[in-house]
Amino acid sequence: MSNNSTKTFQLGQSLWYDNIQRKLLENGDMAAMVANGEIYGVTSNPSIFHNAIGKSKDYDAALIPLAKAGKNAVEIYETLAVDDIQQAADLFQELYIKSEKVDGYVSLEVNPDLANNTAETISEAKRLWALVDRPNLMIKIPATKAGIPAVSAVIAAGINVNVTLIFSLERYQAVMDAYLTGLEERLSAGEPIDGIASVASFFISRVDTNVDNKLAAQIKTGKLDQTAAASLFGKAALANAKLAYQEFKTVFEDQRFSELKAKGAQLQRPLWASTSTKNPDYPDVLYIDELIGPDTVNTVPPNTLVQFNDHGNVALSLETGLPDAGQVFADLEAAGVSIDQVTEELEEAGVQAFSDAFHALLETVETRRQAEV
């Protein structure tokens, strides 16, 4: 079946589904999407599980016996989540093998409360890897300062990693280095590195939201002329991603990776995350249309995937407008908007949002648990 997802795949980009829910696994919808070439992997996060478990009745049949068996809220959540992840991973098993372990991955995030603790993140990643017990699992680790060394250690342990919440080019360079360091450590220990996969999840739409708000504030206080600012709205996120892709090419075309590649290492593909358009004034598929390029992934929320398959434009777009991309940041600085401040705020807010969603989810599970015991 030909759709925009399959056409995009032919240009070297895999669309992954930024959603998981038991209903989709049980009614055959997700299996159909895989069979039709609409999706090539799945990502999850605490917000997604909060929506799935906390805001539907899909899980009651599984939740009630666990509550009656005396399980606490964390144990119940983990049992439900792991079951979903295992089912989804099994759906993608054939694609995983057929793609030679490039696609067909399902991501599960470590507890977001551990984002600033390296040792506990490593321990949690290993525990979840063993618990899910699927070769096409990716453990999500945030790209915080504490998360970076955890990425190296977890890769060195032979575990696939989705490095999440990347906002700045500087942090992205650290993420790529962490991946390569992990592979080198594993080789030094005499372990094989073929078949280990990693993606670097670079967040998109939130950058525009933050920058646009700052531009609006500059106009409101009279520090910036509205006409001067007009050309900068909605430009930062795409510029950031396009420049990140150039960084990716530089690192993975270098001698350091070539030596690892000779021993079976995979590219750590950039993954464009947070690609639904938050601003109704922008095209609804802006962050897919403009970021299509080889050796990349775009993880797409349900509505955005429907919109893209309906009216998206499939063409190699990731390397268009590169000179302009560099200029955007210079113009923003001149307008009083610091991209370093933006990315720092976004990382902090991203970690907090996932933590809040995780605790809200546990509270919901606890309420349901108490209703049954």
Short mmCIF file of C-alpha atoms in Angstrom, two decimals:
data_model
loop_
_atom_site.label_atom_id
_atom_site.label_comp_id
_atom_site.label_asym_id
_atom_site.label_seq_id
_atom_site.Cartn_x
_atom_site.Cartn_y
_atom_site.Cartn_z
CA MET A 1 0.00 0.00 0.00
CA SER A 2 1.42 3.37 -0.99
CA ASN A 3 0.90 6.28 1.39
CA ASN A 4 2.98 9.27 2.41
CA SER A 5 4.60 7.20 5.16
CA THR A 6 5.91 4.64 2.67
CA LYS A 7 7.00 7.38 0.25
CA THR A 8 8.90 9.06 3.07
CA PHE A 9 10.48 5.71 3.96
CA GLN A 10 11.73 5.42 0.39
CA LEU A 11 13.57 8.72 0.89
CA GLY A 12 15.36 7.31 3.94
CA GLN A 13 13.16 8.53 6.79
CA SER A 14 11.16 6.22 9.05
CA LEU A 15 7.94 7.47 10.63
CA TRP A 16 7.45 6.10 14.12
CA TYR A 17 4.18 6.37 16.03
CA ASP A 18 4.25 8.62 19.08
CA ASN A 19 1.50 6.74 20.84
CA ILE A 20 0.67 3.45 22.49
CA GLN A 21 -2.63 2.23 23.88
CA ARG A 22 -3.96 -1.21 24.67
CA LYS A 23 -7.06 -0.72 22.51
CA LEU A 24 -4.85 -0.26 19.41
CA LEU A 25 -2.99 -3.45 20.24
CA GLU A 26 -6.13 -5.49 20.88
CA ASN A 27 -8.36 -4.31 18.02
CA GLY A 28 -5.73 -4.86 15.32
CA ASP A 29 -5.35 -1.17 14.42
CA MET A 30 -1.65 -1.05 15.19
CA ALA A 31 -0.99 -4.33 13.39
CA ALA A 32 -2.74 -2.89 10.32
CA MET A 33 -0.61 0.27 10.46
CA VAL A 34 2.54 -1.84 10.54
CA ALA A 35 1.32 -4.05 7.68
CA ASN A 36 0.40 -0.99 5.58
CA GLY A 37 3.81 0.61 6.05
CA GLU A 38 2.34 3.58 7.93
CA ILE A 39 4.60 3.21 10.97
CA TYR A 40 8.06 1.71 11.46
CA GLY A 41 8.38 1.94 15.25
CA VAL A 42 6.67 3.27 18.38
CA THR A 43 7.67 5.77 21.04
CA SER A 44 6.05 6.19 24.44
CA ASN A 45 6.56 8.55 27.35
CA PRO A 46 4.88 9.18 30.72
CA SER A 47 2.39 11.61 29.14
CA ILE A 48 1.31 8.99 26.60
CA PHE A 49 0.84 6.34 29.29
CA HIS A 50 -1.05 8.85 31.43
CA ASN A 51 -3.50 9.42 28.57
CA ALA A 52 -3.75 5.71 27.80
CA ILE A 53 -4.16 4.34 31.34
CA GLY A 54 -5.51 7.35 33.20
CA LYS A 55 -8.05 8.59 30.68
CA SER A 56 -9.58 5.39 29.33
CA LYS A 57 -11.26 2.23 30.59
CA ASP A 58 -9.03 0.07 28.36
CA TYR A 59 -6.96 -1.16 31.27
CA ASP A 60 -9.63 -1.92 33.87
CA ALA A 61 -9.80 -5.64 33.10
CA ALA A 62 -6.06 -5.95 33.76
CA LEU A 63 -5.87 -3.38 36.57
CA ILE A 64 -8.59 -4.79 38.84
CA PRO A 65 -6.99 -8.25 39.43
CA LEU A 66 -3.63 -6.57 40.14
CA ALA A 67 -5.27 -4.29 42.71
CA LYS A 68 -7.03 -7.23 44.34
CA ALA A 69 -3.72 -9.09 44.45
CA GLY A 70 -2.29 -6.33 46.64
CA LYS A 71 -0.01 -4.63 44.10
CA ASN A 72 0.81 -0.98 44.71
CA ALA A 73 0.32 1.81 42.14
CA VAL A 74 3.88 1.65 40.78
CA GLU A 75 3.73 -2.14 40.39
CA ILE A 76 0.35 -1.92 38.64
CA TYR A 77 1.51 0.81 36.23
CA GLU A 78 4.69 -1.08 35.41
CA THR A 79 2.84 -4.35 34.77
CA LEU A 80 0.39 -2.61 32.42
CA ALA A 81 3.08 -0.60 30.61
CA VAL A 82 5.46 -3.54 30.18
CA ASP A 83 2.65 -5.68 28.77
CA ASP A 84 1.83 -2.99 26.18
CA ILE A 85 5.49 -2.54 25.24
CA GLN A 86 5.98 -6.30 24.86
CA GLN A 87 2.88 -6.65 22.65
CA ALA A 88 3.98 -3.74 20.47
CA ALA A 89 7.54 -5.08 20.22
CA ASP A 90 6.18 -8.45 19.10
CA LEU A 91 4.12 -6.71 16.40
CA PHE A 92 7.29 -5.11 15.05
CA GLN A 93 9.49 -8.20 15.35
CA GLU A 94 9.24 -9.09 11.65
CA LEU A 95 10.08 -5.53 10.55
CA TYR A 96 12.95 -5.42 13.04
CA ILE A 97 14.50 -8.52 11.47
CA LYS A 98 13.69 -7.52 7.88
CA SER A 99 15.24 -4.05 8.36
CA GLU A 100 18.39 -5.65 9.81
CA LYS A 101 17.68 -4.10 13.23
CA VAL A 102 17.38 -0.54 11.93
CA ASP A 103 13.62 -0.14 12.47
CA GLY A 104 10.85 -1.90 14.40
CA TYR A 105 11.73 -0.46 17.81
CA VAL A 106 9.43 0.33 20.71
CA SER A 107 10.63 2.87 23.30
CA LEU A 108 10.04 2.86 27.05
CA GLU A 109 11.22 5.71 29.27
CA VAL A 110 13.10 5.37 32.54
CA ASN A 111 11.39 6.93 35.56
CA PRO A 112 11.60 10.70 34.85
CA ASP A 113 12.36 11.40 38.51
CA LEU A 114 15.83 9.92 37.89
CA ALA A 115 16.76 12.48 35.19
CA ASN A 116 19.49 14.02 37.34
CA ASN A 117 20.89 10.79 38.79
CA THR A 118 23.37 8.93 36.56
CA ALA A 119 23.80 5.76 38.64
CA GLU A 120 20.08 5.22 39.21
CA THR A 121 19.29 5.88 35.53
CA ILE A 122 21.79 3.18 34.51
CA SER A 123 20.36 0.75 37.05
CA GLU A 124 16.76 1.49 35.99
CA ALA A 125 17.61 1.10 32.28
CA LYS A 126 19.13 -2.33 32.91
CA ARG A 127 16.17 -3.39 35.06
CA LEU A 128 13.58 -2.34 32.45
CA TRP A 129 15.60 -3.99 29.66
CA ALA A 130 15.56 -7.29 31.54
CA LEU A 131 11.89 -6.90 32.48
CA VAL A 132 10.61 -6.27 28.95
CA ASP A 133 13.03 -8.84 27.50
CA ARG A 134 12.64 -7.90 23.81
CA PRO A 135 15.59 -7.26 21.46
CA ASN A 136 13.70 -4.45 19.69
CA LEU A 137 13.13 -2.42 22.86
CA MET A 138 14.73 1.01 23.20
CA ILE A 139 15.19 2.48 26.65
CA LYS A 140 14.58 6.23 26.72
CA ILE A 141 17.12 8.25 28.69
CA PRO A 142 16.87 12.06 28.88
CA ALA A 143 19.83 14.07 27.56
CA THR A 144 20.39 15.86 30.86
CA LYS A 145 23.93 16.37 32.14
CA ALA A 146 23.44 13.30 34.35
CA GLY A 147 21.84 11.37 31.50
CA ILE A 148 24.79 11.69 29.09
CA PRO A 149 27.21 9.36 30.98
CA ALA A 150 24.28 6.99 31.59
CA VAL A 151 23.81 6.71 27.81
CA SER A 152 27.44 5.58 27.39
CA ALA A 153 27.15 3.02 30.18
CA VAL A 154 23.85 1.59 28.91
CA ILE A 155 25.11 1.35 25.32
CA ALA A 156 28.27 -0.34 26.65
CA ALA A 157 25.97 -2.86 28.36
CA GLY A 158 24.48 -3.74 24.94
CA ILE A 159 21.12 -2.02 25.46
CA ASN A 160 19.39 0.03 22.73
CA VAL A 161 18.90 3.66 23.73
CA ASN A 162 16.56 6.43 22.63
CA VAL A 163 18.19 9.60 23.98
CA THR A 164 15.32 11.99 24.57
CA LEU A 165 14.70 15.68 25.35
CA ILE A 166 17.52 17.09 23.19
CA PHE A 167 17.08 20.79 22.44
CA SER A 168 20.52 22.34 21.87
CA LEU A 169 23.22 21.64 19.29
CA GLU A 170 25.82 21.57 22.05
CA ARG A 171 23.95 18.89 24.00
CA TYR A 172 23.36 16.95 20.78
CA GLN A 173 27.12 16.79 20.20
CA ALA A 174 27.49 15.36 23.72
CA VAL A 175 24.78 12.76 22.92
CA MET A 176 26.58 11.57 19.79
CA ASP A 177 29.86 11.40 21.69
CA ALA A 178 28.17 9.40 24.47
CA TYR A 179 26.90 6.85 21.95
CA LEU A 180 30.29 6.41 20.30
CA THR A 181 32.01 6.23 23.70
CA GLY A 182 29.60 3.47 24.77
CA LEU A 183 30.36 1.46 21.65
CA GLU A 184 34.11 1.92 22.16
CA GLU A 185 33.84 0.80 25.79
CA ARG A 186 31.91 -2.27 24.72
CA LEU A 187 34.51 -3.15 22.10
CA SER A 188 37.29 -2.69 24.65
CA ALA A 189 35.52 -5.21 26.87
CA GLY A 190 35.60 -7.71 23.99
CA GLU A 191 31.84 -7.54 23.37
CA PRO A 192 30.16 -7.30 19.94
CA ILE A 193 28.63 -3.97 18.88
CA ASP A 194 26.60 -5.08 15.87
CA GLY A 195 22.85 -4.91 16.41
CA ILE A 196 22.95 -2.17 19.06
CA ALA A 197 20.70 0.69 18.02
CA SER A 198 20.24 4.25 19.21
CA VAL A 199 18.32 7.33 18.15
CA ALA A 200 18.83 10.92 19.29
CA SER A 201 15.44 12.55 19.89
CA PHE A 202 15.67 16.21 18.99
CA PHE A 203 12.57 18.15 20.07
CA ILE A 204 11.06 20.51 17.51
CA SER A 205 7.78 22.36 18.08
CA ARG A 206 8.52 23.38 21.67
CA VAL A 207 11.48 25.44 20.41
CA ASP A 208 9.17 27.57 18.25
CA THR A 209 6.64 27.94 21.07
CA ASN A 210 9.29 29.22 23.47
CA VAL A 211 11.04 31.49 20.95
CA ASP A 212 7.77 32.92 19.60
CA ASN A 213 6.66 33.75 23.15
CA LYS A 214 9.94 35.54 23.79
CA LEU A 215 9.64 37.50 20.54
CA ALA A 216 6.08 38.50 21.46
CA ALA A 217 7.32 39.68 24.87
CA GLN A 218 10.06 41.75 23.22
CA ILE A 219 7.45 43.43 21.00
CA LYS A 220 5.13 44.06 23.95
CA THR A 221 7.86 45.81 25.95
CA GLY A 222 8.82 47.90 22.92
CA LYS A 223 12.30 46.39 22.65
CA LEU A 224 11.54 44.94 19.23
CA ASP A 225 9.77 46.28 16.21
CA GLN A 226 6.85 44.12 15.07
CA THR A 227 7.92 44.26 11.42
CA ALA A 228 11.47 43.19 12.31
CA ALA A 229 10.15 40.29 14.39
CA ALA A 230 7.69 39.05 11.77
CA SER A 231 10.34 37.19 9.78
CA LEU A 232 11.54 35.32 12.89
CA PHE A 233 8.31 33.74 14.10
CA GLY A 234 8.16 29.99 13.47
CA LYS A 235 11.74 29.77 12.17
CA ALA A 236 13.85 28.64 15.13
CA ALA A 237 12.74 24.99 15.44
CA LEU A 238 13.38 24.06 11.81
CA ALA A 239 16.68 25.96 11.78
CA ASN A 240 17.78 24.10 14.92
CA ALA A 241 16.92 20.70 13.38
CA LYS A 242 18.56 21.48 10.04
CA LEU A 243 21.78 22.51 11.77
CA ALA A 244 21.59 19.40 13.98
CA TYR A 245 21.43 17.22 10.87
CA GLN A 246 24.64 18.82 9.61
CA GLU A 247 26.27 17.99 12.96
CA PHE A 248 25.04 14.39 12.57
CA LYS A 249 26.61 14.10 9.13
CA THR A 250 29.91 15.52 10.31
CA VAL A 251 30.19 13.07 13.22
CA PHE A 252 29.04 9.95 11.40
CA GLU A 253 31.13 10.56 8.29
CA ASP A 254 34.24 10.90 10.45
CA GLN A 255 37.06 8.40 11.00
CA ARG A 256 35.97 7.67 14.58
CA PHE A 257 32.65 6.23 13.46
CA SER A 258 34.15 4.57 10.37
CA GLU A 259 36.25 2.35 12.62
CA LEU A 260 33.19 1.38 14.65
CA LYS A 261 31.11 0.85 11.52
CA ALA A 262 33.69 -1.65 10.27
CA LYS A 263 32.88 -3.69 13.40
CA GLY A 264 29.12 -3.55 12.76
CA ALA A 265 28.08 -0.30 14.46
CA GLN A 266 24.87 1.39 13.37
CA LEU A 267 24.34 5.10 12.85
CA GLN A 268 22.67 6.86 15.75
CA ARG A 269 19.87 8.39 13.71
CA PRO A 270 18.45 11.81 14.57
CA LEU A 271 14.80 11.47 15.56
CA TRP A 272 12.53 14.50 15.24
CA ALA A 273 10.19 14.53 18.24
CA SER A 274 7.38 16.84 19.34
CA THR A 275 6.38 17.31 15.70
CA SER A 276 2.72 18.20 16.05
CA THR A 277 2.20 21.88 15.28
CA LYS A 278 1.29 23.81 18.43
CA ASN A 279 0.52 27.12 16.70
CA PRO A 280 -2.72 27.02 14.63
CA ASP A 281 -1.26 29.72 12.35
CA TYR A 282 1.39 27.26 11.11
CA PRO A 283 0.71 24.40 8.67
CA ASP A 284 -0.38 21.26 10.55
CA VAL A 285 2.33 19.11 8.96
CA LEU A 286 5.09 21.75 8.98
CA TYR A 287 7.44 19.71 11.16
CA ILE A 288 7.20 16.65 8.93
CA ASP A 289 7.18 18.26 5.49
CA GLU A 290 10.27 20.35 6.25
CA LEU A 291 12.39 17.69 7.96
CA ILE A 292 12.54 14.78 5.51
CA GLY A 293 16.02 13.41 4.89
CA PRO A 294 18.04 10.17 4.79
CA ASP A 295 18.96 8.29 7.97
CA THR A 296 16.37 10.05 10.13
CA VAL A 297 13.24 9.21 12.10
CA ASN A 298 10.19 11.37 12.77
CA THR A 299 7.97 10.22 15.62
CA VAL A 300 4.48 11.39 14.79
CA PRO A 301 1.39 11.77 17.03
CA PRO A 302 -1.86 10.15 15.79
CA ASN A 303 -3.59 13.27 14.40
CA THR A 304 -0.45 14.54 12.71
CA LEU A 305 0.09 11.18 11.01
CA VAL A 306 -3.47 11.26 9.63
CA GLN A 307 -2.92 14.84 8.40
CA PHE A 308 0.42 13.97 6.80
CA ASN A 309 -0.98 10.97 4.95
CA ASP A 310 -3.87 13.16 3.80
CA HIS A 311 -2.02 16.25 2.55
CA GLY A 312 1.68 16.12 3.44
CA ASN A 313 4.34 16.98 0.89
CA VAL A 314 6.93 14.23 0.48
CA ALA A 315 10.26 15.58 -0.76
CA LEU A 316 13.84 15.77 0.48
CA SER A 317 13.62 18.99 2.50
CA LEU A 318 16.02 18.62 5.42
CA GLU A 319 18.96 20.26 3.68
CA THR A 320 17.08 23.08 2.00
CA GLY A 321 17.63 26.62 3.28
CA LEU A 322 20.81 25.82 5.23
CA PRO A 323 22.41 29.29 4.93
CA ASP A 324 19.17 30.77 6.27
CA ALA A 325 19.19 28.35 9.22
CA GLY A 326 22.47 29.71 10.53
CA GLN A 327 21.25 33.28 10.08
CA VAL A 328 18.08 32.67 12.10
CA PHE A 329 20.06 32.32 15.34
CA ALA A 330 22.15 35.40 14.65
CA ASP A 331 18.95 37.37 13.99
CA LEU A 332 17.32 36.02 17.17
CA GLU A 333 20.31 37.03 19.30
CA ALA A 334 20.13 40.49 17.71
CA ALA A 335 16.43 40.58 18.63
CA GLY A 336 17.28 39.84 22.27
CA VAL A 337 16.38 36.14 22.26
CA SER A 338 19.13 33.82 23.53
CA ILE A 339 18.86 30.34 22.02
CA ASP A 340 21.02 29.00 24.89
CA GLN A 341 18.48 30.29 27.40
CA VAL A 342 15.63 28.85 25.31
CA THR A 343 17.12 25.35 25.17
CA GLU A 344 18.02 25.36 28.87
CA GLU A 345 14.46 26.32 29.81
CA LEU A 346 13.03 23.68 27.49
CA GLU A 347 15.14 20.87 28.92
CA GLU A 348 14.11 21.77 32.46
CA ALA A 349 10.45 22.09 31.48
CA GLY A 350 10.55 18.84 29.50
CA VAL A 351 11.91 16.83 32.43
CA GLN A 352 9.33 18.45 34.73
CA ALA A 353 6.43 17.77 32.34
CA PHE A 354 7.27 14.07 32.10
CA SER A 355 7.70 13.87 35.87
CA ASP A 356 4.34 15.60 36.42
CA ALA A 357 2.64 13.24 33.96
CA PHE A 358 4.23 10.24 35.67
CA HIS A 359 2.96 11.32 39.10
CA ALA A 360 -0.49 12.15 37.75
CA LEU A 361 -0.62 8.69 36.22
CA LEU A 362 0.36 7.03 39.51
CA GLU A 363 -2.28 9.05 41.36
CA THR A 364 -4.94 7.87 38.91
CA VAL A 365 -3.82 4.25 39.27
CA GLU A 366 -3.81 4.64 43.06
CA THR A 367 -7.39 6.00 43.04
CA ARG A 368 -8.56 3.03 40.95
CA ARG A 369 -6.56 0.61 43.09
CA GLN A 370 -8.23 1.87 46.28
CA ALA A 371 -11.66 1.55 44.69
CA GLU A 372 -11.03 -2.18 44.21
CA VAL A 373 -9.45 -3.16 47.53
#
